[in-house]
PDB file of C-alpha atoms in Angstrom:
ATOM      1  CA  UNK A   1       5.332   6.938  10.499  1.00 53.00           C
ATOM      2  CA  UNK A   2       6.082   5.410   6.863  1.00 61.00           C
ATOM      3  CA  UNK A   3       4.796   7.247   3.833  1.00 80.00           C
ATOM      4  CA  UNK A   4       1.737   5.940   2.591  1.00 95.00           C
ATOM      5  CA  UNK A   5       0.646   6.255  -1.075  1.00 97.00           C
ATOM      6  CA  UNK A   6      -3.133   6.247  -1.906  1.00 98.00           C
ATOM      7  CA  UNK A   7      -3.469   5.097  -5.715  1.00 98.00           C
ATOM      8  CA  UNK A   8      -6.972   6.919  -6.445  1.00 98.00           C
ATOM      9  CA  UNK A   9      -8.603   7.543 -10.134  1.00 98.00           C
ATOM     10  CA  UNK A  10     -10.543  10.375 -11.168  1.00 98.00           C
ATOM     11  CA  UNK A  11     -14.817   9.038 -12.298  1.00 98.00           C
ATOM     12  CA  UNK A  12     -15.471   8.301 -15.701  1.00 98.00           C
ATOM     13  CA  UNK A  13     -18.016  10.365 -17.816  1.00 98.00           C
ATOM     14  CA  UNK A  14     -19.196   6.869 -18.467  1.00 97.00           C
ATOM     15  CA  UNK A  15     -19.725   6.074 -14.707  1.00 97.00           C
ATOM     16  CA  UNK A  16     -23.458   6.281 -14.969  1.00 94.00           C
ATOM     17  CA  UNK A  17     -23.326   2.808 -16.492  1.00 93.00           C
ATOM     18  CA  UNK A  18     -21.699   1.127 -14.243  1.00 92.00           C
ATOM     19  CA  UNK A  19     -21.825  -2.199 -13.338  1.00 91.00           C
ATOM     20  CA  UNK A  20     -24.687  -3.018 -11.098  1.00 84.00           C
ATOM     21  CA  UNK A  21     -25.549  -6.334  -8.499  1.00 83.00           C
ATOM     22  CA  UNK A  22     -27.966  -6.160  -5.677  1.00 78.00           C
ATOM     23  CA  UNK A  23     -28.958  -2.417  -6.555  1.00 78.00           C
ATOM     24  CA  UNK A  24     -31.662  -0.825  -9.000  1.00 82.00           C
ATOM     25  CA  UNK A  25     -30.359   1.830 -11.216  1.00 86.00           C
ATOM     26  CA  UNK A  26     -31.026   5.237 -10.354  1.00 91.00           C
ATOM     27  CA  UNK A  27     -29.715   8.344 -12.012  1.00 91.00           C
ATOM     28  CA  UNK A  28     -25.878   9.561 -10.939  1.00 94.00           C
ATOM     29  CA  UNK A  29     -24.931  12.788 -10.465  1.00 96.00           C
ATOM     30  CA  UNK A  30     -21.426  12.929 -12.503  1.00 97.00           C
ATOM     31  CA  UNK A  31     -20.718  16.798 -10.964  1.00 97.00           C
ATOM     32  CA  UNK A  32     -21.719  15.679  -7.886  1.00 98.00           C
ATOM     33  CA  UNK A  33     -19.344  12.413  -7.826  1.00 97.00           C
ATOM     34  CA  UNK A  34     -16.561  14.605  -8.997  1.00 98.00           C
ATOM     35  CA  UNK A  35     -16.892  16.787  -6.345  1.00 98.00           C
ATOM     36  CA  UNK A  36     -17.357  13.885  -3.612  1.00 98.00           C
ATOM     37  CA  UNK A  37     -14.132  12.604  -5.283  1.00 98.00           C
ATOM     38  CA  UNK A  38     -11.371  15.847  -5.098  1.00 98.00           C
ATOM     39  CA  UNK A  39     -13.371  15.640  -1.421  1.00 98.00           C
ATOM     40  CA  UNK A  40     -11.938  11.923  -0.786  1.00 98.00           C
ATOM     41  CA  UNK A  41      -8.535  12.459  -2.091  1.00 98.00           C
ATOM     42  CA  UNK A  42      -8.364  15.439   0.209  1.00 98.00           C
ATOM     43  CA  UNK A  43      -9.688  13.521   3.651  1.00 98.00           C
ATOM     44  CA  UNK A  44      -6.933  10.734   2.109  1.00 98.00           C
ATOM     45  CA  UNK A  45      -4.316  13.581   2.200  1.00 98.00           C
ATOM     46  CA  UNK A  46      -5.175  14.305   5.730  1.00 98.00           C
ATOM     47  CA  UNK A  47      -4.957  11.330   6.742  1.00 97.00           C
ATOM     48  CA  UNK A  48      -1.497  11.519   5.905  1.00 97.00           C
ATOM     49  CA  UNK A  49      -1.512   9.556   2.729  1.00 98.00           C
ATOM     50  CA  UNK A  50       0.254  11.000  -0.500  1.00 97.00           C
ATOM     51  CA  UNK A  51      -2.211  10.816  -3.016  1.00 98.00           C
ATOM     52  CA  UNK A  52      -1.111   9.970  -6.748  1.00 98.00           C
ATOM     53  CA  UNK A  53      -4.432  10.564  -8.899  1.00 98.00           C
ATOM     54  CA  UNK A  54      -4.418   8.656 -12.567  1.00 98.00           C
ATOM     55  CA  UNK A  55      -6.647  10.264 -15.430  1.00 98.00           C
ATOM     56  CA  UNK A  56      -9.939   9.426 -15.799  1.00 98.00           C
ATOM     57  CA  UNK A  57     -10.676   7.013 -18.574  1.00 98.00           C
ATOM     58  CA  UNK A  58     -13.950   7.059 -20.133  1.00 98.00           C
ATOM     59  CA  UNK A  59     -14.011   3.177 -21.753  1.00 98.00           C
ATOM     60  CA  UNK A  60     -13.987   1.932 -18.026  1.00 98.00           C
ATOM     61  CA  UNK A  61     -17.519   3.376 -16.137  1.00 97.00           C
ATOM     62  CA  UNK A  62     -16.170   1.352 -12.754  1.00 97.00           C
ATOM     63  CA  UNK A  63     -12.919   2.472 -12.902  1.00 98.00           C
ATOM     64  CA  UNK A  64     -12.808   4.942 -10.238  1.00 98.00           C
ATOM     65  CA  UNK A  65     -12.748   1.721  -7.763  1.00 97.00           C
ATOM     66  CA  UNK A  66      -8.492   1.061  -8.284  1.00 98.00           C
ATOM     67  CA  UNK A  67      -9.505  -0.613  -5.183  1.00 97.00           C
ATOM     68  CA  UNK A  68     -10.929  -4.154  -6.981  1.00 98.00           C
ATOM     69  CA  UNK A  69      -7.989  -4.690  -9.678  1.00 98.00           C
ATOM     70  CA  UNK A  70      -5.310  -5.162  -7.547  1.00 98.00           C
ATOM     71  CA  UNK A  71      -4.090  -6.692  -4.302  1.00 98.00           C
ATOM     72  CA  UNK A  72      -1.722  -4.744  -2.517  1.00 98.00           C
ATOM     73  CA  UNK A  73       0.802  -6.378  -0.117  1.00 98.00           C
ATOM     74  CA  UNK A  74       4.272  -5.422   1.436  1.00 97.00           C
ATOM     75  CA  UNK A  75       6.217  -7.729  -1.104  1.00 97.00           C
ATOM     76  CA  UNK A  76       4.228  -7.332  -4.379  1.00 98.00           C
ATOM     77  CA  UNK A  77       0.600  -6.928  -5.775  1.00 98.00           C
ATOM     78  CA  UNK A  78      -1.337  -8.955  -7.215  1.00 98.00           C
ATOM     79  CA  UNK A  79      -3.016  -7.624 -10.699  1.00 98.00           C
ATOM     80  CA  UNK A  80      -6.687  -9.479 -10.391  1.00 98.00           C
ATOM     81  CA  UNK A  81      -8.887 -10.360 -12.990  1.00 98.00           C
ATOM     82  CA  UNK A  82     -12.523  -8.809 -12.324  1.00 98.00           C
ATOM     83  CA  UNK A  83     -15.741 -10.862 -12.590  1.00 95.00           C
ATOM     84  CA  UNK A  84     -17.398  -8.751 -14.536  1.00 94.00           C
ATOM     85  CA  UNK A  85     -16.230  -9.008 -18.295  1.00 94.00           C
ATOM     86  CA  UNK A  86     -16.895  -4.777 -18.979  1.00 96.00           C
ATOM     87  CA  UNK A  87     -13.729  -4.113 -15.990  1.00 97.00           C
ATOM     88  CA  UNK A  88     -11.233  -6.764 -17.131  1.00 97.00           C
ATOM     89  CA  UNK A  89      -9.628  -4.121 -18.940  1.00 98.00           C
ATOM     90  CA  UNK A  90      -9.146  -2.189 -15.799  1.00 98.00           C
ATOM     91  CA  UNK A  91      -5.910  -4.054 -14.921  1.00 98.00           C
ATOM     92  CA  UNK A  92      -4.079  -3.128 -17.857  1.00 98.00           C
ATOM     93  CA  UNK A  93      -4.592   0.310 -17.198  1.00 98.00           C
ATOM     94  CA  UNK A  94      -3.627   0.284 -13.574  1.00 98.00           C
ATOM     95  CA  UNK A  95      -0.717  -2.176 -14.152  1.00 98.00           C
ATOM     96  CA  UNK A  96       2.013   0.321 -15.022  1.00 98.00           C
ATOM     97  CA  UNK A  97       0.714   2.543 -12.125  1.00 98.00           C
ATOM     98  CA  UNK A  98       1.214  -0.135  -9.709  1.00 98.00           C
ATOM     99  CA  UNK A  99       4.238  -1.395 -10.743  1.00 98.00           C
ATOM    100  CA  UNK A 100       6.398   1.617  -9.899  1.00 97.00           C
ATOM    101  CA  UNK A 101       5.795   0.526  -6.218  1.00 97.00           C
ATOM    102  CA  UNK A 102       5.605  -3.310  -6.318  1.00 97.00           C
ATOM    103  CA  UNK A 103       6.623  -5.598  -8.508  1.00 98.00           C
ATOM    104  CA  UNK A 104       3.722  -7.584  -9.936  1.00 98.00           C
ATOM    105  CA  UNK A 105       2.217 -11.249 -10.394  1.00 98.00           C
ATOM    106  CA  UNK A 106      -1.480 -11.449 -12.572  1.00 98.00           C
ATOM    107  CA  UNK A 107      -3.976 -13.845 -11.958  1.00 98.00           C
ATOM    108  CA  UNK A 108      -5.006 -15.637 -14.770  1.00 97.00           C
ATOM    109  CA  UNK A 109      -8.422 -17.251 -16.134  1.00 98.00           C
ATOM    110  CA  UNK A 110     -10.136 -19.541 -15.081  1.00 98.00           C
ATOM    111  CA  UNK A 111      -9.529 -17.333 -11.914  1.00 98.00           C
ATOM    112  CA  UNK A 112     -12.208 -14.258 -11.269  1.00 98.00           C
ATOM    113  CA  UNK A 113     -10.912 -12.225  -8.326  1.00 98.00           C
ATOM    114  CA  UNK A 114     -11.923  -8.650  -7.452  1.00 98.00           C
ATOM    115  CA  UNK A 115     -10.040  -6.436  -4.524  1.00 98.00           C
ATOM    116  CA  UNK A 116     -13.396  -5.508  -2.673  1.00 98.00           C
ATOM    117  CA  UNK A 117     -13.419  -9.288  -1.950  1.00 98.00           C
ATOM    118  CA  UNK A 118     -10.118  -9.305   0.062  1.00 98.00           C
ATOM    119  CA  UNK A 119     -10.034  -8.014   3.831  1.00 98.00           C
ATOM    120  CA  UNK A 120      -6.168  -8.139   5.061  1.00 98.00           C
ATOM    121  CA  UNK A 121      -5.613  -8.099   8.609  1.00 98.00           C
ATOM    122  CA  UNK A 122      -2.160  -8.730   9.417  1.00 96.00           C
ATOM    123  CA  UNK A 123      -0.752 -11.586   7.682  1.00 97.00           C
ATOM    124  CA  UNK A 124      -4.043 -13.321   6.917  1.00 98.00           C
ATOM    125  CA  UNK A 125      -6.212 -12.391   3.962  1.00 98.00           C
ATOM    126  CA  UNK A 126      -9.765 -12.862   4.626  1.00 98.00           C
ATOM    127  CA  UNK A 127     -11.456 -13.632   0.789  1.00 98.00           C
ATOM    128  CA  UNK A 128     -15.101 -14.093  -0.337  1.00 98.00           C
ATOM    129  CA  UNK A 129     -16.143 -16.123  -2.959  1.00 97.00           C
ATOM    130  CA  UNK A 130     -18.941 -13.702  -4.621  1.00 95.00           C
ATOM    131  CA  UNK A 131     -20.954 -13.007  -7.851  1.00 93.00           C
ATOM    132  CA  UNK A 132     -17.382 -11.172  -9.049  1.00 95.00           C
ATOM    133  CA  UNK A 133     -14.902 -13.609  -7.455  1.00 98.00           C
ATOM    134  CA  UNK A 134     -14.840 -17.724  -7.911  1.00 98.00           C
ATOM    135  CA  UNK A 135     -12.949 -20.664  -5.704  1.00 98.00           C
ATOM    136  CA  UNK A 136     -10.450 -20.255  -8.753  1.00 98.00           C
ATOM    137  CA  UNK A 137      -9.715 -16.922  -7.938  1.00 98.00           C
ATOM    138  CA  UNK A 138      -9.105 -17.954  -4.046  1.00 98.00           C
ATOM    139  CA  UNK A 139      -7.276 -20.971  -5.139  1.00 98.00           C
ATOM    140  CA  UNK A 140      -4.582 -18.851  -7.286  1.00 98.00           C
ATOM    141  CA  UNK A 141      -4.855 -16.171  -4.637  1.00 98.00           C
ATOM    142  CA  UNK A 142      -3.517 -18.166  -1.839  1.00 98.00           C
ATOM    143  CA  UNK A 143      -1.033 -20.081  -4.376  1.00 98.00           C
ATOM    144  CA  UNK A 144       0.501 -16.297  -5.226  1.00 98.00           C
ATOM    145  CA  UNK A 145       0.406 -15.018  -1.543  1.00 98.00           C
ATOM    146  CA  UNK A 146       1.473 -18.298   0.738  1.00 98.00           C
ATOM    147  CA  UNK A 147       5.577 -18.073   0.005  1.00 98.00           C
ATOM    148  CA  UNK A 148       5.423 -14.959   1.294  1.00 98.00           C
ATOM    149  CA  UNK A 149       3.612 -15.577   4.628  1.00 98.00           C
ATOM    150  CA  UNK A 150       0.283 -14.883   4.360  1.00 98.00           C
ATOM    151  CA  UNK A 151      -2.793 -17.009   5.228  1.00 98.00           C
ATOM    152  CA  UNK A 152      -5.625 -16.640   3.218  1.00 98.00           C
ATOM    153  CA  UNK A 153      -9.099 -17.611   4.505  1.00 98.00           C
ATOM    154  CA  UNK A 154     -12.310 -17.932   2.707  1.00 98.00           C
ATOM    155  CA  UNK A 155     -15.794 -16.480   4.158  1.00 98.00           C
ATOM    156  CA  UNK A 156     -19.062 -16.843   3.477  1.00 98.00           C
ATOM    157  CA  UNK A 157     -20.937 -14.088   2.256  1.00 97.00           C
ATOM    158  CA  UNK A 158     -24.748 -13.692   1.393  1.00 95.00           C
ATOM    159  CA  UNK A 159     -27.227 -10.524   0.162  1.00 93.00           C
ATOM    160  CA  UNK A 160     -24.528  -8.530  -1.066  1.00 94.00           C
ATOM    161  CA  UNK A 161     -21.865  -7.604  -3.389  1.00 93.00           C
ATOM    162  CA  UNK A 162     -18.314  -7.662  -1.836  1.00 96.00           C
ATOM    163  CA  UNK A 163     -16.657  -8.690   1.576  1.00 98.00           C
ATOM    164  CA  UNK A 164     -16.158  -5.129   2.604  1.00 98.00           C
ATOM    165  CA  UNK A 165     -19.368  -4.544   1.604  1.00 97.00           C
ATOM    166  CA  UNK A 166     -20.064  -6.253   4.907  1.00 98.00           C
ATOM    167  CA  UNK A 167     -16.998  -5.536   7.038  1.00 98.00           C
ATOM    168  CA  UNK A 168     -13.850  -4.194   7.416  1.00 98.00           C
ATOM    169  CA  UNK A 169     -11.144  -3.989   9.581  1.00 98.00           C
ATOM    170  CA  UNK A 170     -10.412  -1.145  11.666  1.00 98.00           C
ATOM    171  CA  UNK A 171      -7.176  -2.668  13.319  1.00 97.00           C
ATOM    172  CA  UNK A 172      -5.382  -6.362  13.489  1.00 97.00           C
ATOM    173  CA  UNK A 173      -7.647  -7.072  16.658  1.00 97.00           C
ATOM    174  CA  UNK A 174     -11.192  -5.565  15.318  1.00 98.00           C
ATOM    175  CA  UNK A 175     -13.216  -6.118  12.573  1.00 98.00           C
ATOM    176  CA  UNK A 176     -16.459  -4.238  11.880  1.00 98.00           C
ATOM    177  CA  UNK A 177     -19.202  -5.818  10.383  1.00 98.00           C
ATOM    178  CA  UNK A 178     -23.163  -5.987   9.290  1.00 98.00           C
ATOM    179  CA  UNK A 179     -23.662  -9.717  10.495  1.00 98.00           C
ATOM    180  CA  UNK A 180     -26.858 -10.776   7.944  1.00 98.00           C
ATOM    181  CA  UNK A 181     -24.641 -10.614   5.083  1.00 98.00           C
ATOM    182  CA  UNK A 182     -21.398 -12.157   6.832  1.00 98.00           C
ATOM    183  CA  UNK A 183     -20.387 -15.599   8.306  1.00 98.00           C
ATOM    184  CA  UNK A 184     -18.938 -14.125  11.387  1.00 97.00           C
ATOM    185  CA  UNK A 185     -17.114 -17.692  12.523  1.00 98.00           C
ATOM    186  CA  UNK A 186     -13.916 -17.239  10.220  1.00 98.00           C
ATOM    187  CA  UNK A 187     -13.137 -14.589  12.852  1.00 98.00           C
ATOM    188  CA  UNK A 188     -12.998 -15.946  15.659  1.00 97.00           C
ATOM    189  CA  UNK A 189     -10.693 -14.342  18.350  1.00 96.00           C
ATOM    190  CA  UNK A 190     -11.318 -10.632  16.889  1.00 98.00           C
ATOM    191  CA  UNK A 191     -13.208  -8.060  18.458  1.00 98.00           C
ATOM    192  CA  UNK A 192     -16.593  -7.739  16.301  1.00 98.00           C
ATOM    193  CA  UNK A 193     -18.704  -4.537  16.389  1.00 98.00           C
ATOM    194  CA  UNK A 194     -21.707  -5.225  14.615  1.00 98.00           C
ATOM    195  CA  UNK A 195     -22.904  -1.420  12.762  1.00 98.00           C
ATOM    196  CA  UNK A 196     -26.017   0.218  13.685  1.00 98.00           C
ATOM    197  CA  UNK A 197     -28.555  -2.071  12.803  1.00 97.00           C
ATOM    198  CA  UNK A 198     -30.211   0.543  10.006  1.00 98.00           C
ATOM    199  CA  UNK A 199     -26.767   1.572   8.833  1.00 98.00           C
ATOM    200  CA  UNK A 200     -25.869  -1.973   6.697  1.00 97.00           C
ATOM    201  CA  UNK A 201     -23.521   0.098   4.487  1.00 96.00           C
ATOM    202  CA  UNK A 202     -21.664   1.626   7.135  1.00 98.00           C
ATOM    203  CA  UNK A 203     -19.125  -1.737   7.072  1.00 98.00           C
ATOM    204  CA  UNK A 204     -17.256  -0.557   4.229  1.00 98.00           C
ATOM    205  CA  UNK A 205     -14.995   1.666   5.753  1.00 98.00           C
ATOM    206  CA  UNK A 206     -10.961   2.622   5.443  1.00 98.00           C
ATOM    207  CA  UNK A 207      -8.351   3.232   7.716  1.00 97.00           C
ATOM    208  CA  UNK A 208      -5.267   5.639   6.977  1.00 97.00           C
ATOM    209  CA  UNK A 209      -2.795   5.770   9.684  1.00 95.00           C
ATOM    210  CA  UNK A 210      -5.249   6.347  12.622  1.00 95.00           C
ATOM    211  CA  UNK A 211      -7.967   7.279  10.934  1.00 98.00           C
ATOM    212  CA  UNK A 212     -11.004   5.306  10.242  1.00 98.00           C
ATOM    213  CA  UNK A 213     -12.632   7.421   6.732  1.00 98.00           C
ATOM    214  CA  UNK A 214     -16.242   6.378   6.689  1.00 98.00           C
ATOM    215  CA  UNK A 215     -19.329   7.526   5.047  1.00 98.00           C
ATOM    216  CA  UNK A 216     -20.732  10.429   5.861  1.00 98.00           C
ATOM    217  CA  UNK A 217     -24.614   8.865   5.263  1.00 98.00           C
ATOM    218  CA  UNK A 218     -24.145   6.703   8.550  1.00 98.00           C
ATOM    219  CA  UNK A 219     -24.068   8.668  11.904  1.00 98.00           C
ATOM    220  CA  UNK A 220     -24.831   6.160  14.428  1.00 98.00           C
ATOM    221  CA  UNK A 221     -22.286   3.861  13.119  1.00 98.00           C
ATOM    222  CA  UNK A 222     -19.922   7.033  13.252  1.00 98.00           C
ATOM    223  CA  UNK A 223     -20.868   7.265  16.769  1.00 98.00           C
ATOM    224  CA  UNK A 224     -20.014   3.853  17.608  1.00 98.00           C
ATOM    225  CA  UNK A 225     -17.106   3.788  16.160  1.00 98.00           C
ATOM    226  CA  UNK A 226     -15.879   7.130  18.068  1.00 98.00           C
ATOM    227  CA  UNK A 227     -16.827   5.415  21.281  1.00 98.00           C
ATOM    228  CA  UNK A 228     -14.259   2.760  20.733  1.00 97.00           C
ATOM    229  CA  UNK A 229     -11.415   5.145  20.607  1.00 98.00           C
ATOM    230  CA  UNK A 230     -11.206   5.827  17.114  1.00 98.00           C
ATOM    231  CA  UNK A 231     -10.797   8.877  15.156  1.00 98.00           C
ATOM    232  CA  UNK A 232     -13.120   9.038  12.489  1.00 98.00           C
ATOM    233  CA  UNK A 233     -13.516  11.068   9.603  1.00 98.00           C
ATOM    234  CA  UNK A 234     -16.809  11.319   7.730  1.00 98.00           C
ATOM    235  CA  UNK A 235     -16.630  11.591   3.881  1.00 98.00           C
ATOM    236  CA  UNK A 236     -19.580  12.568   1.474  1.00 97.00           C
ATOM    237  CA  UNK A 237     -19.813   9.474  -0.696  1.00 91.00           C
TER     238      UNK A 237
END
């Protein structure tokens, strides 16, 4: 199996003023999210990922997700530009991480483009115009990504912040997914498993080798999940 590396970045003191859409805000534990971090790189680690963990950096309070400012394919990555004006400054500090693995292309304005928005399965990228990512930002995606193969595919997303707020993929044949917040039709000819129907969060999940990581807060979507084969570990998020 080929050596993974998980990119991950330790919370910000500042993350209690984080960005917010869809959500009130409610006090945050900063111990606590610390804790549930070192927790996540481990299960990462298990999962047979090495894990490269970059300094936490106090001017960013989102930047604990690497996951939104960049891209990552087989043949480069592509550094994003975030929707919301407080993370733009995300990518430069990633950038030099990143670019010790792949070299890299940056989207530029009038494009807004975060990774949460982008769902790769295979050689097709699956992309959600949201409140954090415009048509520009699919436009200049697809103009980056097409010489090298890939198909990108816009879907239509309502009630929440991100496409993998509302699905992921948990191979190239199945996609799991909380259907009032998705347009299902873009995925036609994949095997859809809708989560429990109290469990809306439970979509966002991540696969490591054969491993599906998924929150610990959502049992019965655990459950189904383990009945389709899969091995699942729960993580305290």
């Amino acid at each position: 199996m080929a050596p993974l590396t998980a990119l991950t970045r330790a919370p910000a003191a500042t993350l209690p003023d984080c960005e917010l859409t869809y959500l009130d805000r409610t006090p945050i534990d900063l111990a606590l999210a610390r804790r549930q971090h070192v927790t996540y790189c481990a299960a990462l680690h298990q999962a047979g990922a090495r894990v490269v963990t970059l300094p936490a950096d106090d001017r960013f309070p989102d930047s604990v997700f690497v996951e939104d400012t960049a891209i990552i394919l087989d043949e480069i990555a592509v550094l994003t530009r975030p929707g919301a004006a407080s993370r733009q400054g995300e990518v430069d500090l990633i950038a030099p991480a990143i670019a010790v693995y792949r070299p890299t292309v940056r989207l530029q304005p009038p494009a807004t483009l975060e990774g949460g928005d982008v769902m790769r399965v295979g050689r097709t990228l699956f992309v959600s115009p949201s409140r954090r990512s415009n048509v520009a930002g699919i436009a200049a995606l697809r103009s980056v990504v097409t010489p090298y193969g890939y198909t990108v595919v816009s879907v239509s997303l309502r009630d929440c912040l991100h496409l993998k707020t509302a699905c992921t993929a948990l191979d190239a044949e199945t996609v799991l997914l909380y259907p009032a917040w998705v347009d299902a039709a873009p995925f036609a000819g994949y095997r859809l498993i809708p989560v429990a129907p109290d469990e809306p969060l439970a979509a966002n999940t991540l696969r490591v080798h054969d491993t599906v990581l998924m929150s610990a807060a959502f049992p019965r979507t655990q459950d189904i999940v383990r009945g389709l084969g899969y091995s699942v570990v729960a993580v305290d998020t």
